[in-house]
XYZ file of C-alpha atoms in Angstrom:
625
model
C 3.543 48.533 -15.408
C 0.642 49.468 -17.918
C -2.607 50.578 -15.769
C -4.797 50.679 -19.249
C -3.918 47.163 -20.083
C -4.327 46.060 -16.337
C -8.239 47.906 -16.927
C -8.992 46.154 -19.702
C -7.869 42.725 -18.352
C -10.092 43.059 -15.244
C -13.043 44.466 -16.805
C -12.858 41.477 -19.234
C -12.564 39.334 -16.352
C -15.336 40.801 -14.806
C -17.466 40.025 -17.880
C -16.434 36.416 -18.074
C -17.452 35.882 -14.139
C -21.240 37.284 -14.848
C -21.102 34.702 -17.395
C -20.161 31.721 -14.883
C -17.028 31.650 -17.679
C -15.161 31.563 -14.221
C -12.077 29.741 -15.455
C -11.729 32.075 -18.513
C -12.449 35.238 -16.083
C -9.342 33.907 -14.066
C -6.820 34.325 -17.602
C -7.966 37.743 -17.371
C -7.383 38.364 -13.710
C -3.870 37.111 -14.241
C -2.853 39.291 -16.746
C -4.338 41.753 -14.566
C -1.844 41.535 -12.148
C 0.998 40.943 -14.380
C 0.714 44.000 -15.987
C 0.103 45.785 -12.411
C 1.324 44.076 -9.215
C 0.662 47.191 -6.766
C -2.921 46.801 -7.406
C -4.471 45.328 -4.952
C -7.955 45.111 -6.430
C -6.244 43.021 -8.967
C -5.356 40.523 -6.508
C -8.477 40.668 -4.852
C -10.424 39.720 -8.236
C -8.049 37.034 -8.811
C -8.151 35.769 -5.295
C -12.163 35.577 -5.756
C -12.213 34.115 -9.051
C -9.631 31.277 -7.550
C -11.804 30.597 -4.508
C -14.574 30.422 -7.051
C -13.052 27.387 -9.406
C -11.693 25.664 -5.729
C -14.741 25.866 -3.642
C -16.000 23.177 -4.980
C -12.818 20.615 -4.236
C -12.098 22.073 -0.654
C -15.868 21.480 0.601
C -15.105 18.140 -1.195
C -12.198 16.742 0.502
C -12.813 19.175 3.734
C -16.152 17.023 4.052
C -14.959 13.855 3.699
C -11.929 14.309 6.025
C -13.788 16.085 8.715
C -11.902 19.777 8.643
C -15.057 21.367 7.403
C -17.801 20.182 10.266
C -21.314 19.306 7.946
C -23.044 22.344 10.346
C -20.404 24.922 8.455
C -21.889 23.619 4.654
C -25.368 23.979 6.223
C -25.046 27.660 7.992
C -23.539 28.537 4.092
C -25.531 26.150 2.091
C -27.365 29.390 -0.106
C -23.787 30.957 -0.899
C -22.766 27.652 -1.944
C -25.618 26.848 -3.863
C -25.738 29.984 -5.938
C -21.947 29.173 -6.972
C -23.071 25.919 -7.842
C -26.088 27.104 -10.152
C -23.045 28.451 -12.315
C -21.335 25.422 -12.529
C -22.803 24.580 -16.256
C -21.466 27.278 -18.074
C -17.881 27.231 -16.955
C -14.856 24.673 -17.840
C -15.246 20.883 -17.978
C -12.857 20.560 -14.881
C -14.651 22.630 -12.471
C -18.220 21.578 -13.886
C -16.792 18.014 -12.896
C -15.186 19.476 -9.625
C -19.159 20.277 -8.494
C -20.542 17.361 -9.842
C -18.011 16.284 -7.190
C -19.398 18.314 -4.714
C -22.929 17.195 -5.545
C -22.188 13.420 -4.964
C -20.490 14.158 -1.557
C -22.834 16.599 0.123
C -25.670 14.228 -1.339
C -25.092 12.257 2.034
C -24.235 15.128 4.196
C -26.430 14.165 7.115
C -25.427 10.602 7.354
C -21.659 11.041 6.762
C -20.770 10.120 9.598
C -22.548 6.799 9.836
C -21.991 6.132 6.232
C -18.193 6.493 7.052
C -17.628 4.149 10.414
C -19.588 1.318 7.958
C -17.311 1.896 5.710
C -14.320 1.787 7.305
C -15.727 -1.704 8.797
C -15.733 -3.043 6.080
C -12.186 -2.087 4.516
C -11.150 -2.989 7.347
C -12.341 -6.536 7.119
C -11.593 -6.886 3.199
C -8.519 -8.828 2.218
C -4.959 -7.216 1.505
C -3.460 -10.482 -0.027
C -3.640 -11.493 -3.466
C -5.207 -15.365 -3.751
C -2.070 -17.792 -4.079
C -1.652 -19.679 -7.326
C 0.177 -22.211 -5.693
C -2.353 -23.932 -3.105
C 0.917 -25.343 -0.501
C 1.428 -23.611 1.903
C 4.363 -22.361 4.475
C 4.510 -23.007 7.647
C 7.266 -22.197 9.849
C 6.039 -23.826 13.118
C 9.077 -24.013 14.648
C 10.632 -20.583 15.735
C 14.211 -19.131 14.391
C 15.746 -16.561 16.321
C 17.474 -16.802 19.601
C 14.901 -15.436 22.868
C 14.406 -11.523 22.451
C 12.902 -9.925 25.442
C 11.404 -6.374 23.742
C 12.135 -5.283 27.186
C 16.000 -5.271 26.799
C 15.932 -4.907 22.797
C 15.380 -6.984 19.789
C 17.995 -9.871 21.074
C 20.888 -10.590 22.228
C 23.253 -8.751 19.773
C 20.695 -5.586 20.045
C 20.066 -4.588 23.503
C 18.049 -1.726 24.200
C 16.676 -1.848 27.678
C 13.906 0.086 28.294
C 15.168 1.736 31.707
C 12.090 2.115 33.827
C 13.056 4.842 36.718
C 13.391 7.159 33.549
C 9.525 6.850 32.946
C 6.764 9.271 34.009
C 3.829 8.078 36.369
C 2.203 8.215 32.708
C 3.797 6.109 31.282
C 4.547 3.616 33.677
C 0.716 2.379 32.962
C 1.336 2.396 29.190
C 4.122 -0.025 28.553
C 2.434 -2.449 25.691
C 4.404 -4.714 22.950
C 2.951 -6.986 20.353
C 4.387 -9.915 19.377
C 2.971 -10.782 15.450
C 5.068 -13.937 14.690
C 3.388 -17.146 14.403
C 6.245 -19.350 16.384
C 7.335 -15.628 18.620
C 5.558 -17.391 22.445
C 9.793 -17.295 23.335
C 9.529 -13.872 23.123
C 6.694 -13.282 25.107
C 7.838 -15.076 28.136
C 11.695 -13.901 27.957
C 10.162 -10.153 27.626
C 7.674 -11.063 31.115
C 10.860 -12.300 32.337
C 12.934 -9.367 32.083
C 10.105 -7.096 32.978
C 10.233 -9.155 36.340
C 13.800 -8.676 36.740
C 13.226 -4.722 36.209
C 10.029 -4.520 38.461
C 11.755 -5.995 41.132
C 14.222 -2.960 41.159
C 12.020 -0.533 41.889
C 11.101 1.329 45.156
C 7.868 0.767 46.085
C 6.230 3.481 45.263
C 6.974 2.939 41.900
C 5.870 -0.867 41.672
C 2.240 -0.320 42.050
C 2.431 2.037 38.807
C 3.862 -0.390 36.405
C 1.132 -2.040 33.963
C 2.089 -4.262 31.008
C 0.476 -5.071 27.977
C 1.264 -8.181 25.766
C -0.472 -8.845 22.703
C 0.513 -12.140 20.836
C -0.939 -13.414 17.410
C -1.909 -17.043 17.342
C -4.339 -19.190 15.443
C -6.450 -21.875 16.339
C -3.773 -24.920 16.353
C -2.669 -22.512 19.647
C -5.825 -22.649 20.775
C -6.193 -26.068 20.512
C -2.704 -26.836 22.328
C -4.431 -24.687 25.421
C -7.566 -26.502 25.698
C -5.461 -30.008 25.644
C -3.245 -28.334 28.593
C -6.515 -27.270 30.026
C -7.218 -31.191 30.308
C -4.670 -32.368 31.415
C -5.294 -33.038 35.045
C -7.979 -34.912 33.893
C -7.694 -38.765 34.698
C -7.550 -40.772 31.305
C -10.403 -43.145 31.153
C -8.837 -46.639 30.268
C -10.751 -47.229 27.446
C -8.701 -44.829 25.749
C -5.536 -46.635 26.562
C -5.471 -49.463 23.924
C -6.085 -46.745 21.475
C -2.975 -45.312 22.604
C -0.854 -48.018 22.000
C -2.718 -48.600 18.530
C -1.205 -45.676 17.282
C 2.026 -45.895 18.603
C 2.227 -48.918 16.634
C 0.040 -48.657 13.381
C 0.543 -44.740 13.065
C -3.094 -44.493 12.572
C -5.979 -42.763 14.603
C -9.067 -44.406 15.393
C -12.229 -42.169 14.004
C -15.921 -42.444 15.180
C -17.518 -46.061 15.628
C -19.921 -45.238 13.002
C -17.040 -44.503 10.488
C -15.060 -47.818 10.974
C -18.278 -49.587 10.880
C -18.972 -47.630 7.184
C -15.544 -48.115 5.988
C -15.034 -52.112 6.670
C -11.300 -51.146 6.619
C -9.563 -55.092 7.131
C -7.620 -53.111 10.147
C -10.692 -52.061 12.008
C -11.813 -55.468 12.305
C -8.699 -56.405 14.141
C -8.882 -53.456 16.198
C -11.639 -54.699 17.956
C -9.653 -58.349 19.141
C -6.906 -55.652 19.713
C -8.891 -53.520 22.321
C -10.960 -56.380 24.245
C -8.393 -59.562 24.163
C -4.949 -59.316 25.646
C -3.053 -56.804 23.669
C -1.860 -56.653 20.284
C -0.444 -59.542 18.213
C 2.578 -58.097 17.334
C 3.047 -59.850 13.547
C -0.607 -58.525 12.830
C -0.125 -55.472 14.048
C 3.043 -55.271 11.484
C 1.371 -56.146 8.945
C -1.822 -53.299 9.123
C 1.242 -50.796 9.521
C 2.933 -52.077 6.385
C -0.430 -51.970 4.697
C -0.862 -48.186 5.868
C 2.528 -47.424 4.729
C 1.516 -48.909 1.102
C -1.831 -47.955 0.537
C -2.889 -44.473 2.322
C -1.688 -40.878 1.419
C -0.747 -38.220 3.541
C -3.278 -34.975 3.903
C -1.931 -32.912 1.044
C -2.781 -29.763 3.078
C 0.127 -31.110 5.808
C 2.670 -32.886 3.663
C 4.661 -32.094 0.949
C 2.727 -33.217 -2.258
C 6.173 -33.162 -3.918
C 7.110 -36.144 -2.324
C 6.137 -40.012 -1.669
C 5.604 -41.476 1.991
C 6.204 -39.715 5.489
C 8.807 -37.538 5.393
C 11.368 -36.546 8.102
C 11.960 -33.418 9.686
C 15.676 -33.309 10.309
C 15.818 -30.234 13.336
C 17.743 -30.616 16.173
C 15.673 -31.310 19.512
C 17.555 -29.573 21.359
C 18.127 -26.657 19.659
C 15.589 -24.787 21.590
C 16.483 -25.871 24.797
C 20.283 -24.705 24.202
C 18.544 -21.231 23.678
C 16.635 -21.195 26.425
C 20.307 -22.463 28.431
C 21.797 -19.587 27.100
C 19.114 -17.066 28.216
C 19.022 -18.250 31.632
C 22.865 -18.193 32.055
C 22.630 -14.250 30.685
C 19.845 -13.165 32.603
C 21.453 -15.406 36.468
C 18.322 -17.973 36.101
C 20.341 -20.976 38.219
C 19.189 -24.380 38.500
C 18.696 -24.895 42.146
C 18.786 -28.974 41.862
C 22.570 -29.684 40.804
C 21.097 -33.241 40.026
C 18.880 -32.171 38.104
C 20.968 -30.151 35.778
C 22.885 -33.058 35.856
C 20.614 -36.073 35.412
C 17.765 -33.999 32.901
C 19.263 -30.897 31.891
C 17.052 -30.516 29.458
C 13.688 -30.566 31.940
C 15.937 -28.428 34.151
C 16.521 -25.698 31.784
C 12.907 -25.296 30.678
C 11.803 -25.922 34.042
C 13.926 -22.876 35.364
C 13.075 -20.902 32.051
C 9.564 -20.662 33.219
C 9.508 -21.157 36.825
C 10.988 -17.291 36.221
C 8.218 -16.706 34.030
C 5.248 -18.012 36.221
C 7.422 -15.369 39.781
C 7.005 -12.985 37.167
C 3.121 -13.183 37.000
C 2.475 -13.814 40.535
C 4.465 -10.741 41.621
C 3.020 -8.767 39.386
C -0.634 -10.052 39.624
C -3.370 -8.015 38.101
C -0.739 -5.555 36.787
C 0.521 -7.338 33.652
C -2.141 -8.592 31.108
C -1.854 -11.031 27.940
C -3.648 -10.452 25.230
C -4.068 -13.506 22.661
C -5.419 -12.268 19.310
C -6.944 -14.138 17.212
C -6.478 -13.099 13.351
C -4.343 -11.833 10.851
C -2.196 -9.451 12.725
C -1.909 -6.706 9.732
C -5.887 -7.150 9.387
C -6.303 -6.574 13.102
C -4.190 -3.438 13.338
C -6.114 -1.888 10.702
C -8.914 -2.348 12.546
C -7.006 -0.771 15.654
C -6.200 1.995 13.436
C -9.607 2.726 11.894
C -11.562 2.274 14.921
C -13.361 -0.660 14.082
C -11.729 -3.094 16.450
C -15.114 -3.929 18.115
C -14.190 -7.671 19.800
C -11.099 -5.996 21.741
C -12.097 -4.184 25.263
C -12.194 -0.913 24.900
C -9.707 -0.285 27.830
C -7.117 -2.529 25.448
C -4.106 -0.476 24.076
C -4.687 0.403 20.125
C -0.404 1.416 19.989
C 2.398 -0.287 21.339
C 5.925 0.447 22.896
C 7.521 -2.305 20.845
C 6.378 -4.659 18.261
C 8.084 -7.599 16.420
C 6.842 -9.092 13.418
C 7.853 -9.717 9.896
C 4.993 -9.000 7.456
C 5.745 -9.324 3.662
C 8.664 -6.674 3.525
C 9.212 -2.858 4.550
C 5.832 -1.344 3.235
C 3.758 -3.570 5.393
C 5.677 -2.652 8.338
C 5.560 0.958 7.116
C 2.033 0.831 6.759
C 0.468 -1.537 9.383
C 2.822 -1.483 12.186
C 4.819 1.848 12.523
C 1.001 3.750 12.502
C 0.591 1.598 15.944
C 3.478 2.752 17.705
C 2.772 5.009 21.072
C 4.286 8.765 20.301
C 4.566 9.584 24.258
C 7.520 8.266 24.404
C 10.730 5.774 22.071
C 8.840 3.593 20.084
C 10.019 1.019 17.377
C 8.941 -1.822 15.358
C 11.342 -4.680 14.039
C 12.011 -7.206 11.898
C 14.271 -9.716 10.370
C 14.149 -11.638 7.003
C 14.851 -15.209 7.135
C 12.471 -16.692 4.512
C 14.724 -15.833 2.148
C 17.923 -13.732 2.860
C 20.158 -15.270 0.246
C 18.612 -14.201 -2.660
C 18.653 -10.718 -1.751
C 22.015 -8.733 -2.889
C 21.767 -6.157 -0.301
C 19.247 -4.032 1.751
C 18.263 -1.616 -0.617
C 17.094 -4.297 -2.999
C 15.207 -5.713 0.168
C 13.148 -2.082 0.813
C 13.123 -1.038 -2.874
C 11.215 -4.528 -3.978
C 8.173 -3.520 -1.620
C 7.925 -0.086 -1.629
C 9.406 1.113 -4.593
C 12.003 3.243 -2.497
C 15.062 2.916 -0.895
C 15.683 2.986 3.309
C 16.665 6.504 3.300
C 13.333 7.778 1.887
C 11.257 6.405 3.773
C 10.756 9.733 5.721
C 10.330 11.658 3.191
C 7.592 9.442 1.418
C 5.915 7.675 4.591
C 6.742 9.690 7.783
C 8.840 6.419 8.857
C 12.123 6.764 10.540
C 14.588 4.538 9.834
C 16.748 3.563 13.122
C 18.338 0.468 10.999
C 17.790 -1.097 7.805
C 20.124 -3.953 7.729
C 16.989 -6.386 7.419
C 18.969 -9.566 6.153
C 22.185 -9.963 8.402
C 20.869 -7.950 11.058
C 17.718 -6.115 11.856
C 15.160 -3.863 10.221
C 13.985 -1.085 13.318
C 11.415 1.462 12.324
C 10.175 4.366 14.261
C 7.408 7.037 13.627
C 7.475 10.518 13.310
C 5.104 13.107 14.442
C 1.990 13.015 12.085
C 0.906 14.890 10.682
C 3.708 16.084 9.115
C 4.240 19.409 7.820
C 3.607 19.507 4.309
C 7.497 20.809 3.584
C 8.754 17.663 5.122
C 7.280 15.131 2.720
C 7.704 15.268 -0.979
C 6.006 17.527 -3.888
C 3.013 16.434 -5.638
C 4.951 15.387 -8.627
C 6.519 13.362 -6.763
C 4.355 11.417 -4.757
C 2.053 10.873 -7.676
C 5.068 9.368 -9.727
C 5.914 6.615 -6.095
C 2.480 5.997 -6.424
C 2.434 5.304 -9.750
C 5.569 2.582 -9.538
C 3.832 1.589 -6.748
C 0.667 0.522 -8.314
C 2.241 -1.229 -11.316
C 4.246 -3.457 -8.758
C 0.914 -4.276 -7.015
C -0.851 -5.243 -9.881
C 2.164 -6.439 -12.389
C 4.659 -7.805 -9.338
C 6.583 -10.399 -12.069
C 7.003 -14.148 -12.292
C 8.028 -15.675 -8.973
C 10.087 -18.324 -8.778
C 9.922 -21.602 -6.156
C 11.242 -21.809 -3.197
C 14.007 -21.307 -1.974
C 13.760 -18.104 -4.179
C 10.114 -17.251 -3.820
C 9.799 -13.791 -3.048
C 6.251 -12.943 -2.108
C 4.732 -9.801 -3.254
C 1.526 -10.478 -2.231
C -0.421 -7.306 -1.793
C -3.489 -6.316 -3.379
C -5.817 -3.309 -4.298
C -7.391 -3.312 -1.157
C -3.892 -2.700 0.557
C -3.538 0.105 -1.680
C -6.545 1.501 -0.654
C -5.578 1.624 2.690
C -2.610 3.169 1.998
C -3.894 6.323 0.127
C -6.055 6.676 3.523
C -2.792 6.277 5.587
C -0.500 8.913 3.745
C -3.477 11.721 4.382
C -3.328 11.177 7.769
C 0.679 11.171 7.750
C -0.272 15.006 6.062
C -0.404 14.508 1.954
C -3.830 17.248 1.260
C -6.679 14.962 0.242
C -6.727 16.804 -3.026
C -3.571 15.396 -4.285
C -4.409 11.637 -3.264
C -8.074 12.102 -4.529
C -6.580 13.638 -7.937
C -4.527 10.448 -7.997
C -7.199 7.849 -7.343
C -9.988 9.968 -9.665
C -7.005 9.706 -12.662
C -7.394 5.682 -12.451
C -11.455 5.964 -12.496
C -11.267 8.489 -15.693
C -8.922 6.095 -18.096
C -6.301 9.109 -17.806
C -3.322 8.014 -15.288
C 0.328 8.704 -16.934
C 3.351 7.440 -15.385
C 6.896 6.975 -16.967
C 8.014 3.346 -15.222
C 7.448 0.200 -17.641
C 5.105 -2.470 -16.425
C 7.734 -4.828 -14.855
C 8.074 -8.580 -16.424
C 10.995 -10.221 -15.058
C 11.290 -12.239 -12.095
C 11.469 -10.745 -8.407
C 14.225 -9.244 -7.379
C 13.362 -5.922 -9.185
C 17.075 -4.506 -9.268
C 17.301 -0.903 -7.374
C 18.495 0.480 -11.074
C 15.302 0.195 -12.055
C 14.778 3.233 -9.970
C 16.360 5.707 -12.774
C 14.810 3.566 -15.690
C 11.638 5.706 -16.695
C 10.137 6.282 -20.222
C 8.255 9.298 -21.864
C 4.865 9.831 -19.484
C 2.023 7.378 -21.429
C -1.153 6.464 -20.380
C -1.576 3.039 -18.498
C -4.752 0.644 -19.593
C -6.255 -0.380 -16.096
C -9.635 -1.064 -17.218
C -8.769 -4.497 -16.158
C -8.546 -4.015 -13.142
C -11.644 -1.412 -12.811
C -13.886 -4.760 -11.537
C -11.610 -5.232 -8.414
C -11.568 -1.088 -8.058
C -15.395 -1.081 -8.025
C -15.751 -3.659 -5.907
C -13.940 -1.981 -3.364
C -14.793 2.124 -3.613
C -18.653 0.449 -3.892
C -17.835 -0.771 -0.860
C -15.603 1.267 1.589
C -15.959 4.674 -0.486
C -16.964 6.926 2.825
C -14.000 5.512 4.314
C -11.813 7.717 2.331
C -10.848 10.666 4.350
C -10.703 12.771 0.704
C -13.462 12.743 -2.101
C -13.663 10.974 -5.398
C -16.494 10.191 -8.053
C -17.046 7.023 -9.197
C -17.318 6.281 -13.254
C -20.705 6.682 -14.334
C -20.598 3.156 -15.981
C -19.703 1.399 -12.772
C -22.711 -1.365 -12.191
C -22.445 -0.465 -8.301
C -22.143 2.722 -6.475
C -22.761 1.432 -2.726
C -22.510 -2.335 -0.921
C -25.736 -3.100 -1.849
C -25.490 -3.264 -5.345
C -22.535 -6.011 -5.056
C -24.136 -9.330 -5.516
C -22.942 -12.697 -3.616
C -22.842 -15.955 -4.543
């Protein structure tokens, strides 16, 4: 301890604050205390002089995320003010920490509504990269055996939610979310099961139970409903010949006009083919053969790769042998023993969803289906950010269960396992049959999108991992109570160094290969974005995730992973390969960046300030064309 030393430090401290030298004044205070700890005016000074250089980024991010309420900065707004006049003389970092400051409290009466416009429209702006290779996947034709998500995630997983254990609560909040594309099976095995369950009950239990079902589809569903919607419609006869015209030429008849326009030599004979007697049938061979010879498929529905019509080699009855097996496990009995033995098929299917249809009459208004129309990881951010304005408001923004697969473990992380309920066992899952060979085990799987491996997820993302055997089994994810505490999540250090990998995967992801060992990567900025927003609320401080995002605005973001250039699969040892800190060149990049913190900027639930030489600063400086 040396008192006369600790004097001098703090009255040269004291000095440097009348100054505004408030970052120098601090050196002072330190030494202060070092050379006497029992002091507590020492402390004090330092305490003051540290709350002095801070304000400035607390009222920042405190703003922006809503802990500091905009009547607090206006009941203080001379105290703060006076601090700010000093801001000139001191440091460059806390001169730029209230230049912060100024830019954020520069829309302090319209934060509000500056921030639900924003979020609108991140919410809307696409996560996916553009494809470089225009064809396109579709797998129209479902995989996996019948899951009910009220028993489990299939046959090999069951699960069964047990209903008698549920509050009166919660008994009103059973919702699941079906995301595939090809997933209806699951819908109606899971109203099945439900059925089976309800039916249990006592009484005065039944009228509690209310279901939720939310299923993705796109408009080729739609389409497929309206047709069923028409069907008890007589067909007029003039549509009859046409009929049989295709089943013979394999070609559709379009608008008179157009076969008048397009003099096509088999449009002339359509006409003798519709009003006389019927088709001649070596005519009619020879338009087909001409068809076959002369016309191309639609590029956008055929493989390009490839000459003709080609075949799809699945098994009919596949599906129906599914279905035969989930009746038989669930007691669903034929009732017609000729049927089952004359059309087995139509027997199965027909017994399949007669349960289905008992289901919804028993349960009447208490079950509801949801069909939602969009992208389903574009629609849950919307659920999540408030901006879901097309749903009813009455309409469940989290879910019991979900199944989906969406382009790995982060999406999952990010867009599904923040829509789980937290009142009571919640889980998301997924399986990986795109491409399952080319993976050489599960941590390659999770470490390729998220630049981790299962076991810290928790740590990083507040995700719990219930099983991560994605590729021969099943990925199941669960949340955790958010926000976390800040102990349960990792240092600063370290989440700035995840990000870091994680960024240079976004934007640097590697050659891909064709199918069958195309592994898509296909995230953007704007997903990143989102997911700086999503680990402050999982409880990262604003500060550190604005301190992140303000070191790729400035030029001056280090990290120690190289920029990847092989092809995907990333192997988990790159993990442990890390260079000497440098600087990473993003300025290409800074045109997407601006595009989108121009944009959705007030959306950010912590503060940043955009480069002086960015052309745009709010939406309506971005130009469309």
């Amino acid at each position: 301890m040396d008192t006369e030393k600790a004097l001098q430090a703090k009255e040269t401290g004291n000095k440097l604050l009348k100054e505004g030298k408030i970052a120098e004044s601090i050196k002072h205070y330190q030494e202060a205390v070092k050379f006497d700890p029992q002091n507590p005016v020492y402390l004090a000074n330092l305490s003051a002089a540290l709350l002095s250089t801070r304000l400035a980024k607390t009222l920042s991010h405190g703003l922006r995320s809503g802990a500091i309420p905009p009547s607090d900065i206006e009941q203080n707004i001379e105290a703060i003010r006076t601090m700010e006049n000093q801001r000139s003389k001191d440091a460059f970092e806390n001169v730029q920490s209230w230049k912060l400051w100024s830019a954020t409290r520069s829309n302090l009466a319209l934060c509000a509504e500056l921030a639900l416009e924003d979020r609108i429209r991140l919410s809307k702006m696409p996560i996916f990269k553009s494809a470089p290779d225009p064809r396109l996947t579709y797998f129209t034709f479902g995989m996996d055996d019948i899951i009910s998500l009220f028993c489990g995630w299939g046959p090999k997983f069951e699960d069964p939610i047990h209903l008698r254990s549920l509050s009166k609560e919660q008994f009103s909040q059973l919702a699941f979310l079906f995301g595939g594309a090809a997933d209806s099976r699951h819908v109606y095995g899971t109203i099945i099961d439900l059925g089976s369950a309800h039916s249990k009950l006592p009484a005065n239990q039944k009228k509690h139970v209310k279901v939720h079902m939310t299923t993705k589809t796109g408009k080729k569903d739609l389409v497929d409903f309206v047709l069923k919607a028409n069907l008890d419609k007589a067909l007029q006869w003039g549509l009859v010949w046409e009929s049989k015209w295709y089943q013979d030429v394999n070609v559709f008849i379009p608008h008179g006009r157009l076969v008048e326009e397009g003099k096509h030599p088999g449009f002339d004979y359509y006409k003798e083919f519709a009003t006389k007697k019927g088709p001649h049938k070596a005519k009619t061979s020879q338009i087909a053969a001409t068809v076959r010879k002369s016309w191309k498929p639609n590029i956008t529905t055929f493989d390009d790769q490839h000459k003709g019509y080609l075949e799809i080699a699945l098994d009919d009855l596949a599906f129906v042998a599914q279905i035969a097996e989930f009746n038989d496990s669930r007691g669903l009995k034929i009732n017609n023993p000729r049927a089952k033995r004359e059309w087995p098929a139509f027997a199965y299917i027909m017994t399949f969803f007669s349960a289905v249809v008992d289901t919804i009459k028993n349960l009447k208004s208490q079950i509801k289906v949801e069909i939602l129309c969009g992208e389903i990881t574009s629609e849950l951010t919307k659920m999540r950010l408030g901006t879901d304005r097309t749903r009813p408001a009455g309409f469940p923004r989290n879910f019991t269960r979900m199944w989906d697969y969406t382009h790995g473990t982060l999406s999952t992380a990010l867009y599904m396992v923040p829509a789980l309920q937290d009142n009571m066992p919640s889980a998301v899952t997924a399986n990986c049959l795109f491409n399952t060979y080319v993976w050489k085990d599960d941590d390659e799987f999770c470490f390729n999108y998220t630049m981790l491996l299962p076991q810290d997820l928790e740590r990083y993302l507040g995700t719990h991992t219930i099983n991560k055997r994605a590729l021969m089994d099943i990925l199941t994810l669960s949340s955790t109570t958010v926000p976390r505490s800040l102990t349960s999540l990792v240092s600063r250090d370290e989440l700035h160094a995840w990000l870091g990998r994680l960024l240079l995967s976004i934007i640097s992801p590697g050659r891909s290969k064709p199918r069958p060992d195309l592994v898509k990567v296909p995230f953007n900025l704007v997903a990143f974005i989102q997911l700086l927003v999503e680990l402050n609320w999982i409880g990262y401080p604003g500060q550190w995730l604005g301190d992140f995002l303000q070191a790729i605005l400035n030029g001056t973001l280090q990290t120690n992973p190289d920029t990847y250039k092989g092809h995907p699969l990333r192997p988990v040892s790159g993990l442990n390969k890390i260079t000497a800190p440098h600087r990473v060149r993003l300025d290409p990049w800074f045109a997407g960046l601006e595009t989108i913190l121009a944009s959705t900027k007030h959306a950010l639930l912590f503060a940043i300030q955009l480069p002086e030489n960015f052309a745009a600063t709010m939406p309506e400086d971005i130009g469309q064309f």
